[in-house]
Coordinates of C-alpha atoms and ligand atoms in Angstrom, one line a residue:
M1 CA 44.0 106.3 46.8
I2 CA 45.3 110.6 46.4
W3 CA 42.4 113.0 46.5
N4 CA 41.0 114.0 42.7
V5 CA 41.0 116.5 43.4
E6 CA 38.4 118.1 40.7
E7 CA 35.6 115.5 41.9
F8 CA 35.6 116.2 45.2
T9 CA 35.6 120.3 44.2
R10 CA 32.4 119.2 42.2
A11 CA 30.6 116.7 44.8
A12 CA 31.3 119.8 47.0
G13 CA 29.1 121.6 44.9
V14 CA 26.8 119.4 45.6
T15 CA 26.8 119.2 49.3
V16 CA 26.0 122.4 49.5
E17 CA 23.2 123.1 47.1
R18 CA 21.3 120.0 48.3
L19 CA 22.2 121.5 51.9
A20 CA 21.1 125.2 50.8
A21 CA 17.8 123.1 49.1
Y22 CA 16.9 120.9 52.9
V23 CA 17.9 123.5 54.6
E24 CA 15.3 126.5 52.9
E25 CA 12.3 124.2 52.7
S26 CA 12.8 123.0 56.2
Q27 CA 13.0 126.6 57.6
R28 CA 9.7 127.4 55.9
G29 CA 7.9 124.4 57.1
L30 CA 7.6 123.2 53.3
P31 CA 8.3 118.8 53.8
P32 CA 6.8 116.6 56.6
V33 CA 9.2 117.6 59.8
V34 CA 9.8 113.9 60.2
A35 CA 9.7 110.9 57.8
R36 CA 9.4 107.4 59.1
R37 CA 10.4 104.8 56.5
P38 CA 11.2 101.4 57.7
P39 CA 14.4 100.8 57.4
R40 CA 13.9 97.6 55.0
E41 CA 12.5 100.1 52.5
L42 CA 14.9 102.7 53.6
A43 CA 17.8 100.5 52.3
E44 CA 16.1 99.5 49.4
R45 CA 15.2 103.2 48.2
L46 CA 18.9 104.5 48.7
G47 CA 20.8 102.2 46.8
L48 CA 22.0 101.1 49.9
A49 CA 23.1 97.1 49.5
R50 CA 24.6 98.2 45.3
W51 CA 26.3 100.3 46.9
I52 CA 28.9 98.7 49.3
R53 CA 29.2 96.4 47.0
E54 CA 30.1 98.2 43.5
G55 CA 30.9 101.3 44.5
G56 CA 31.5 103.6 41.5
M57 CA 29.7 106.6 43.2
T58 CA 30.5 109.6 41.4
P59 CA 29.0 113.7 42.0
E60 CA 26.0 112.8 40.1
G61 CA 24.7 109.6 41.3
Y62 CA 26.1 111.3 45.1
A63 CA 23.7 114.1 44.4
G64 CA 20.8 111.9 43.6
F65 CA 22.1 109.4 47.3
L66 CA 22.2 113.3 49.3
A67 CA 18.3 114.1 48.1
V68 CA 16.9 111.1 49.1
Y69 CA 18.7 110.1 52.4
L70 CA 17.9 114.2 53.4
A71 CA 14.4 113.7 52.6
E72 CA 14.2 110.6 54.4
G73 CA 15.2 111.9 57.6
T74 CA 14.9 114.4 60.7
R75 CA 14.7 118.2 59.4
L76 CA 16.0 119.9 63.3
H77 CA 15.5 123.5 61.2
H78 CA 11.8 122.6 60.7
P79 CA 9.1 125.1 62.7
A80 CA 7.8 122.1 63.4
S81 CA 11.1 120.5 64.8
L82 CA 9.6 120.5 68.8
G83 CA 10.7 117.2 69.5
H84 CA 14.3 116.4 71.4
Q85 CA 17.4 118.5 72.6
V86 CA 19.4 118.2 69.6
A87 CA 20.8 121.4 68.1
S88 CA 19.7 123.3 64.8
P89 CA 23.2 123.7 63.7
D90 CA 23.6 127.1 62.9
F91 CA 26.1 127.0 59.6
P92 CA 29.3 128.2 61.2
A93 CA 29.4 125.1 63.1
A94 CA 28.7 123.3 60.2
L95 CA 31.8 124.1 58.0
A96 CA 34.1 123.1 61.6
D97 CA 32.4 119.5 60.6
F98 CA 33.3 119.8 56.8
V99 CA 36.6 120.9 57.7
H100 CA 37.8 118.5 60.3
G101 CA 36.1 116.0 58.4
A102 CA 38.9 116.9 54.8
A103 CA 42.1 118.1 57.6
N104 CA 41.3 115.6 60.7
N105 CA 43.6 117.3 63.0
P106 CA 42.4 114.9 66.1
M107 CA 44.0 116.7 69.0
A108 CA 44.9 114.2 70.6
I109 CA 48.0 116.3 71.4
Y110 CA 49.6 119.4 70.4
E111 CA 51.6 118.2 67.2
M112 CA 48.7 117.0 65.9
G113 CA 47.3 119.8 65.4
A114 CA 48.0 123.1 66.7
S115 CA 45.7 125.5 65.8
A116 CA 42.3 122.7 66.6
A117 CA 44.0 123.0 69.5
T118 CA 44.3 126.2 70.4
V119 CA 41.2 127.3 69.2
E120 CA 40.0 125.2 71.3
F121 CA 42.2 125.7 74.9
E122 CA 41.1 129.4 74.0
V123 CA 37.1 128.4 73.3
L124 CA 37.4 126.6 77.2
R125 CA 38.4 130.3 78.9
W126 CA 35.6 131.5 77.1
M127 CA 34.0 128.8 79.3
L128 CA 35.1 129.3 81.5
D129 CA 34.8 133.1 82.3
K130 CA 31.2 133.0 81.2
A131 CA 30.8 130.1 84.9
G132 CA 32.6 132.8 86.8
Y133 CA 35.6 130.6 87.2
G134 CA 38.1 132.5 85.7
E135 CA 41.9 131.7 85.1
T136 CA 42.4 129.1 88.0
G137 CA 39.1 127.1 86.8
G138 CA 39.7 124.0 84.3
G139 CA 38.4 123.0 81.1
V140 CA 38.2 120.1 78.2
L141 CA 35.9 119.1 75.3
T142 CA 34.6 115.9 75.5
H143 CA 32.7 114.0 72.4
G144 CA 28.8 115.0 74.9
G145 CA 27.4 115.9 78.3
S146 CA 27.0 112.1 79.8
L147 CA 31.3 111.2 78.6
A148 CA 31.2 115.3 80.8
N149 CA 29.3 114.4 83.6
L150 CA 31.2 111.0 83.7
T151 CA 34.5 113.5 83.8
A152 CA 33.4 115.5 86.0
L153 CA 32.2 112.5 88.7
L154 CA 36.3 111.0 87.9
A155 CA 37.4 114.2 89.3
A156 CA 34.5 114.4 92.1
R157 CA 36.1 111.0 92.7
A158 CA 39.6 111.4 92.5
A159 CA 39.2 114.1 95.0
A160 CA 36.6 112.0 97.6
A161 CA 39.2 108.4 97.6
P162 CA 42.4 109.4 95.9
R163 CA 43.4 106.4 95.3
A164 CA 40.1 104.6 93.9
W165 CA 42.9 104.9 90.7
T166 CA 45.0 102.9 91.9
D167 CA 43.4 100.2 94.2
G168 CA 40.2 100.5 94.0
V169 CA 36.7 101.9 94.2
P170 CA 36.1 102.3 98.4
A171 CA 33.2 101.3 99.3
D172 CA 31.3 104.0 100.8
L173 CA 30.6 106.7 98.3
A174 CA 27.4 108.0 97.9
L175 CA 26.9 109.8 94.7
L176 CA 23.3 112.8 95.4
A177 CA 21.4 113.1 92.9
P178 CA 17.3 113.8 92.3
E179 CA 15.3 111.4 90.1
S180 CA 15.2 114.0 88.1
A181 CA 19.5 113.8 86.8
H182 CA 19.5 113.2 83.5
Y183 CA 20.7 108.7 83.0
S184 CA 23.8 109.8 82.1
L185 CA 25.0 110.2 85.8
T186 CA 22.9 107.0 87.2
R187 CA 25.6 105.6 84.8
A188 CA 28.7 107.1 86.0
A189 CA 28.0 105.6 89.1
A190 CA 28.0 102.8 87.6
I191 CA 30.4 103.0 85.5
L192 CA 32.6 104.2 87.5
G193 CA 32.4 101.4 90.1
L194 CA 30.5 102.7 92.7
G195 CA 27.1 100.5 91.3
E196 CA 23.4 102.3 91.1
R197 CA 23.3 101.9 94.9
A198 CA 25.4 104.3 95.9
V199 CA 23.0 107.3 93.6
M200 CA 21.2 108.1 96.5
P201 CA 17.4 109.9 95.6
L202 CA 17.4 114.1 96.4
D203 CA 14.0 115.4 97.8
T204 CA 12.0 117.3 95.6
D205 CA 8.7 119.3 95.3
P206 CA 6.2 117.3 92.2
L207 CA 8.3 119.0 89.8
G208 CA 11.5 117.7 90.0
R209 CA 13.0 120.9 91.9
I210 CA 15.6 119.7 94.7
D211 CA 14.4 120.8 98.3
V212 CA 17.3 122.5 99.4
A213 CA 15.4 122.7 102.9
R214 CA 15.4 118.6 102.5
L215 CA 19.0 118.6 102.1
P216 CA 20.7 118.4 105.6
A217 CA 18.4 114.9 105.8
A218 CA 19.0 114.0 102.6
L219 CA 23.0 114.0 104.0
E220 CA 21.9 111.9 107.1
R221 CA 20.2 109.8 105.6
V222 CA 24.1 109.4 104.0
R223 CA 25.5 108.9 107.2
R224 CA 22.9 107.2 108.5
A225 CA 23.9 103.8 105.9
G226 CA 27.1 104.4 106.5
R227 CA 28.2 106.3 103.6
R228 CA 30.1 109.4 102.2
P229 CA 28.7 111.7 99.4
M230 CA 31.1 111.8 96.6
A231 CA 29.4 115.2 95.4
L232 CA 25.5 115.9 95.0
V233 CA 24.0 117.0 91.7
A234 CA 22.0 120.2 90.0
N235 CA 19.8 120.3 87.5
A236 CA 20.4 123.3 84.8
C237 CA 18.1 122.4 83.9
S238 CA 16.5 119.1 84.3
T239 CA 15.9 117.4 80.4
G240 CA 12.3 116.7 81.2
T241 CA 11.0 119.8 82.6
G242 CA 13.3 122.2 81.8
L243 CA 13.4 123.5 85.4
Y244 CA 15.9 125.1 86.8
D245 CA 17.3 123.4 90.5
D246 CA 18.4 126.4 93.3
L247 CA 22.4 126.6 92.1
R248 CA 22.5 128.8 95.3
G249 CA 21.1 127.5 97.9
I250 CA 21.7 124.4 97.1
G251 CA 26.1 125.4 96.4
A252 CA 25.7 127.0 100.0
F253 CA 24.7 124.0 101.0
C254 CA 27.6 121.8 99.7
A255 CA 29.7 124.0 100.5
A256 CA 29.2 123.8 104.2
H257 CA 28.9 121.3 104.1
G258 CA 32.1 120.0 102.3
V259 CA 30.4 118.2 99.5
W260 CA 31.6 118.5 95.7
F261 CA 28.8 120.8 93.9
H262 CA 28.0 119.1 90.2
V263 CA 26.0 121.4 87.9
D264 CA 24.5 119.0 85.3
G265 CA 24.2 122.4 82.4
A266 CA 24.6 120.3 79.6
H267 CA 21.8 122.0 78.4
G268 CA 20.5 125.1 80.4
A269 CA 24.5 126.4 80.5
S270 CA 24.4 128.3 77.1
A271 CA 21.1 130.9 79.5
L272 CA 24.1 132.5 80.9
L273 CA 24.7 134.5 77.7
S274 CA 21.8 135.8 77.7
A275 CA 21.6 138.9 80.3
G276 CA 17.5 138.1 80.8
H277 CA 17.9 134.6 81.5
R278 CA 21.7 134.2 83.7
R279 CA 19.9 134.8 87.2
L280 CA 18.8 130.6 86.4
L281 CA 22.0 129.9 87.1
D282 CA 22.3 131.8 90.1
G283 CA 25.4 130.5 92.0
I284 CA 26.7 128.1 89.2
E285 CA 30.0 129.5 90.5
L286 CA 29.8 127.7 93.9
A287 CA 30.4 124.7 91.6
D288 CA 33.2 122.1 91.9
S289 CA 32.2 121.3 88.3
M290 CA 29.8 121.9 85.6
I291 CA 29.3 120.2 82.3
W292 CA 27.4 122.7 79.1
D293 CA 27.6 120.7 75.8
A294 CA 28.0 122.9 72.8
H295 CA 25.2 120.8 70.5
K296 CA 22.2 121.8 72.7
M297 CA 22.0 125.9 72.9
L298 CA 25.1 127.3 70.9
R299 CA 24.0 125.2 68.2
T300 CA 27.0 122.9 67.1
S301 CA 26.3 119.5 65.3
S302 CA 26.6 117.0 68.1
L303 CA 29.0 116.4 69.6
A304 CA 30.5 119.0 72.0
A305 CA 30.3 119.1 75.6
A306 CA 33.4 120.8 77.9
V307 CA 33.6 119.9 81.3
L308 CA 35.0 122.5 83.6
T309 CA 35.8 122.6 87.0
R310 CA 36.7 125.5 89.7
R311 CA 40.0 124.5 90.0
E312 CA 41.9 123.5 87.2
G313 CA 43.6 120.9 89.3
D314 CA 40.4 118.5 90.0
L315 CA 40.8 118.3 86.4
D316 CA 43.8 116.9 85.9
A317 CA 43.7 114.7 88.8
A318 CA 40.6 112.9 87.6
F319 CA 42.6 110.3 85.5
R320 CA 45.9 111.0 87.1
Q321 CA 47.8 111.6 90.7
R322 CA 50.1 113.4 89.2
A323 CA 50.4 117.3 88.6
S324 CA 49.3 118.6 85.4
Y325 CA 51.6 118.7 82.4
L326 CA 49.4 120.9 80.5
F327 CA 51.2 124.1 79.3
Y328 CA 51.3 126.8 76.9
G329 CA 55.0 127.8 75.8
D330 CA 56.4 126.9 73.0
Q331 CA 56.0 123.2 72.8
G332 CA 52.2 123.7 73.1
F333 CA 49.9 121.7 75.5
D334 CA 48.1 118.2 75.6
L335 CA 44.8 118.1 76.4
I336 CA 44.4 113.8 76.1
G337 CA 45.7 113.4 80.0
R338 CA 41.4 115.1 80.8
T339 CA 39.9 112.8 78.6
V340 CA 38.6 109.7 78.0
E341 CA 39.6 109.4 75.0
C342 CA 42.2 109.0 73.1
S343 CA 42.1 110.3 69.8
K344 CA 38.8 113.4 69.5
A345 CA 37.4 115.7 66.9
E346 CA 37.8 119.5 66.5
L347 CA 35.4 120.2 69.0
G348 CA 36.2 123.5 69.6
L349 CA 35.9 124.6 65.9
K350 CA 32.4 124.9 65.6
V351 CA 32.5 126.9 68.9
F352 CA 34.3 129.0 67.7
L353 CA 33.2 129.6 64.7
N354 CA 29.2 130.2 65.7
L355 CA 31.1 132.5 68.4
A356 CA 32.9 134.4 65.7
W357 CA 30.0 134.4 63.0
R358 CA 27.4 135.3 65.3
G359 CA 29.6 136.7 68.4
E360 CA 28.4 136.2 71.9
R361 CA 25.8 139.0 71.7
G362 CA 24.2 136.7 69.0
L363 CA 24.1 133.3 70.7
G364 CA 22.5 134.9 73.6
D365 CA 19.8 136.6 71.6
Y366 CA 19.5 133.1 70.1
V367 CA 18.7 132.0 73.8
A368 CA 16.7 134.1 74.7
R369 CA 14.5 134.0 72.2
Q370 CA 13.6 130.3 72.3
Y371 CA 12.6 130.4 75.7
A372 CA 10.6 133.4 75.1
A373 CA 8.9 130.4 71.8
A374 CA 8.4 128.5 75.0
H375 CA 7.0 130.8 77.6
R376 CA 4.7 131.8 74.5
L377 CA 3.1 127.8 74.2
W378 CA 2.3 128.4 77.5
E379 CA 0.9 131.5 77.6
L380 CA -1.0 130.2 74.1
G381 CA -2.2 126.4 75.6
R382 CA -3.0 128.1 78.9
E383 CA -6.0 129.6 77.5
R384 CA -7.3 126.5 75.2
P385 CA -9.8 124.3 77.5
G386 CA -8.5 120.9 77.9
F387 CA -5.3 121.7 77.7
T388 CA -3.0 121.9 81.3
F389 CA 0.3 122.5 82.0
P390 CA 1.8 121.7 85.4
Y391 CA 4.1 124.9 85.3
E392 CA 5.2 128.0 83.7
P393 CA 8.4 127.6 81.1
E394 CA 12.0 128.4 82.2
S395 CA 13.8 127.7 79.3
N396 CA 12.7 125.8 76.0
I397 CA 11.3 122.5 76.9
V398 CA 7.8 122.6 78.5
C399 CA 5.2 120.0 79.3
F400 CA 1.7 119.8 79.0
R401 CA -1.4 117.5 78.4
Y402 CA -4.1 117.3 76.3
G403 CA -7.6 115.8 77.5
A404 CA -7.0 112.6 79.7
G405 CA -6.2 110.6 77.3
D406 CA -2.9 108.7 76.2
Q407 CA -0.4 111.2 75.6
A408 CA 1.8 108.4 73.1
E409 CA -1.4 108.7 71.7
I410 CA -1.5 112.8 70.4
R411 CA 2.3 111.8 69.8
E412 CA 2.0 109.5 67.2
R413 CA -0.5 110.4 65.6
L414 CA 1.5 114.3 64.9
M415 CA 4.4 112.2 64.6
D416 CA 2.3 109.7 61.0
E417 CA 0.7 113.0 60.5
G418 CA 4.4 114.7 59.7
A419 CA 2.7 117.6 60.9
F420 CA 5.2 118.5 63.9
H421 CA 8.1 116.3 65.9
L422 CA 7.1 116.1 70.0
T423 CA 8.4 114.3 72.3
S424 CA 6.6 113.2 75.6
A425 CA 8.3 112.8 79.3
E426 CA 6.8 111.7 82.7
I427 CA 6.2 114.4 85.2
G428 CA 5.1 112.6 88.7
G429 CA 4.8 109.5 87.5
V430 CA 2.1 110.6 84.7
R431 CA 2.8 111.5 81.0
H432 CA 3.3 114.6 79.4
L433 CA 3.4 115.8 76.4
R434 CA 6.9 117.4 76.1
A435 CA 7.9 120.7 73.9
T436 CA 11.7 121.3 73.0
V437 CA 11.5 124.8 71.1
M438 CA 15.0 124.4 69.7
A439 CA 14.7 125.7 65.6
P440 CA 14.7 129.5 64.7
A441 CA 11.7 129.4 62.0
T442 CA 9.3 127.9 64.9
D443 CA 7.2 131.1 65.6
D444 CA 3.5 132.4 67.2
K445 CA 2.1 130.9 63.9
T446 CA 3.9 127.0 64.0
L447 CA 2.9 127.2 68.1
E448 CA -1.0 128.2 67.2
A449 CA -0.8 125.6 64.4
L450 CA 0.3 122.7 67.1
L451 CA -2.4 123.1 69.4
D452 CA -4.7 123.1 66.9
R453 CA -3.6 120.0 65.3
I454 CA -3.3 118.5 68.9
A455 CA -7.7 119.2 70.3
G456 CA -7.6 117.9 66.2
A457 CA -9.1 121.0 65.1
Ligands
PLP1 C1 21.4 116.1 77.0 C2 21.9 115.7 78.5 C3 22.8 116.1 78.5 C4 23.9 114.0 77.3 O1 24.0 115.0 76.8 P1 24.7 114.5 75.6 O2 25.2 114.7 75.2 O3 23.5 113.6 75.1 O4 25.6 112.4 76.1 C5 23.2 115.2 79.9 N1 22.5 116.0 81.0 C6 21.2 116.6 80.5 C7 21.2 117.7 82.0 C8 21.1 116.9 79.7 O5 19.9 117.5 79.3

């Protein structure tokens, strides 16, 4: 069926109107931040079975559907949205998703989307420059940080065991990572054929930060176990606590011992854009590879993640042994050789449009503001009886406890009330409440209200 362009225009208008109202009321904190209707009831309310069976949606029917759909979801623009590290998307990125949905230039090869591929290329060059890799670095955008970590470790595997792609994986490879590393790294080790047991934990401080002084001992353990380090992973920042590892210290150690250094900057690499926070990533240019999610702190929808390597050839080696066929001539270039995916979405466009609208400066200011808000929660909470904070936050993630009781129960209560969306994390085996300040609408009033609500005032 060809598009009825008049119908499309009306339906798109409905979408814009509904979304505008949705974001407006969310930003003002009017409706509940999360809805928790049971799935069966929700399917009924949305009329899913009937729509699937009968079809026949019109712009009017769609308007009604969309209103319920949005109202029954989770509101990431809401000031009380303090749960997961999922972006509160900015509208230029939302426009990019819309454009992609209609134009669908899937970017597997240059001829399937010259503009999309060129935008991705330039966005990557910008990211490489920010990371300090410059002209000699390589990059690719992929669907999410988990896939990005897998891709970076594949490059590390190709460096440590160049024949693994054709002959299989040697049994002696090890991946060194702190237990605070994101679970996608252990998964990647399993997917890459190393096996979970090849992940050897690094010594950390009680907050899960890599203990640089104990790195030689870790390397010695790996060697005594008859293994070779394939890569060492550091957090920038860690998912649970939002704390950064000492990248310069770790990077220097890795360089001295010829160990591939991978930095998981999924959440925290965006601090490179804030003059006041760039020091947290000091030493990142020493990393052999890093990842950086745009769908966390660059305010794009899920998913858009970058894999960056200090040497371009390392990334090309990830999926094959021959040299790069990437070129920037009359025929364009193909990045398909650098990803797990064949087709992929126009990921560069959403990063680009946010940059084009807000500027690097605007995105940096956003990061600085959100990091400051988490710090503010720490300042305000510390003064109140019953609240304990195990550390001063470095990013927009902060963990704390209220009282000695079950913290998960507090979280459940807040979510049932629709008042606040928090998550929780274990630190040293103790469950903490965890706030991630993603929405620009979160202010001091929100944070005071959160502390009031937790304390039951
Ligand atoms: C979120 C996160 C990931 C996973 O990224 P996805 O895009 O959700 O797959 C990996 N590492 C860290 C440190 C993260 O915070």
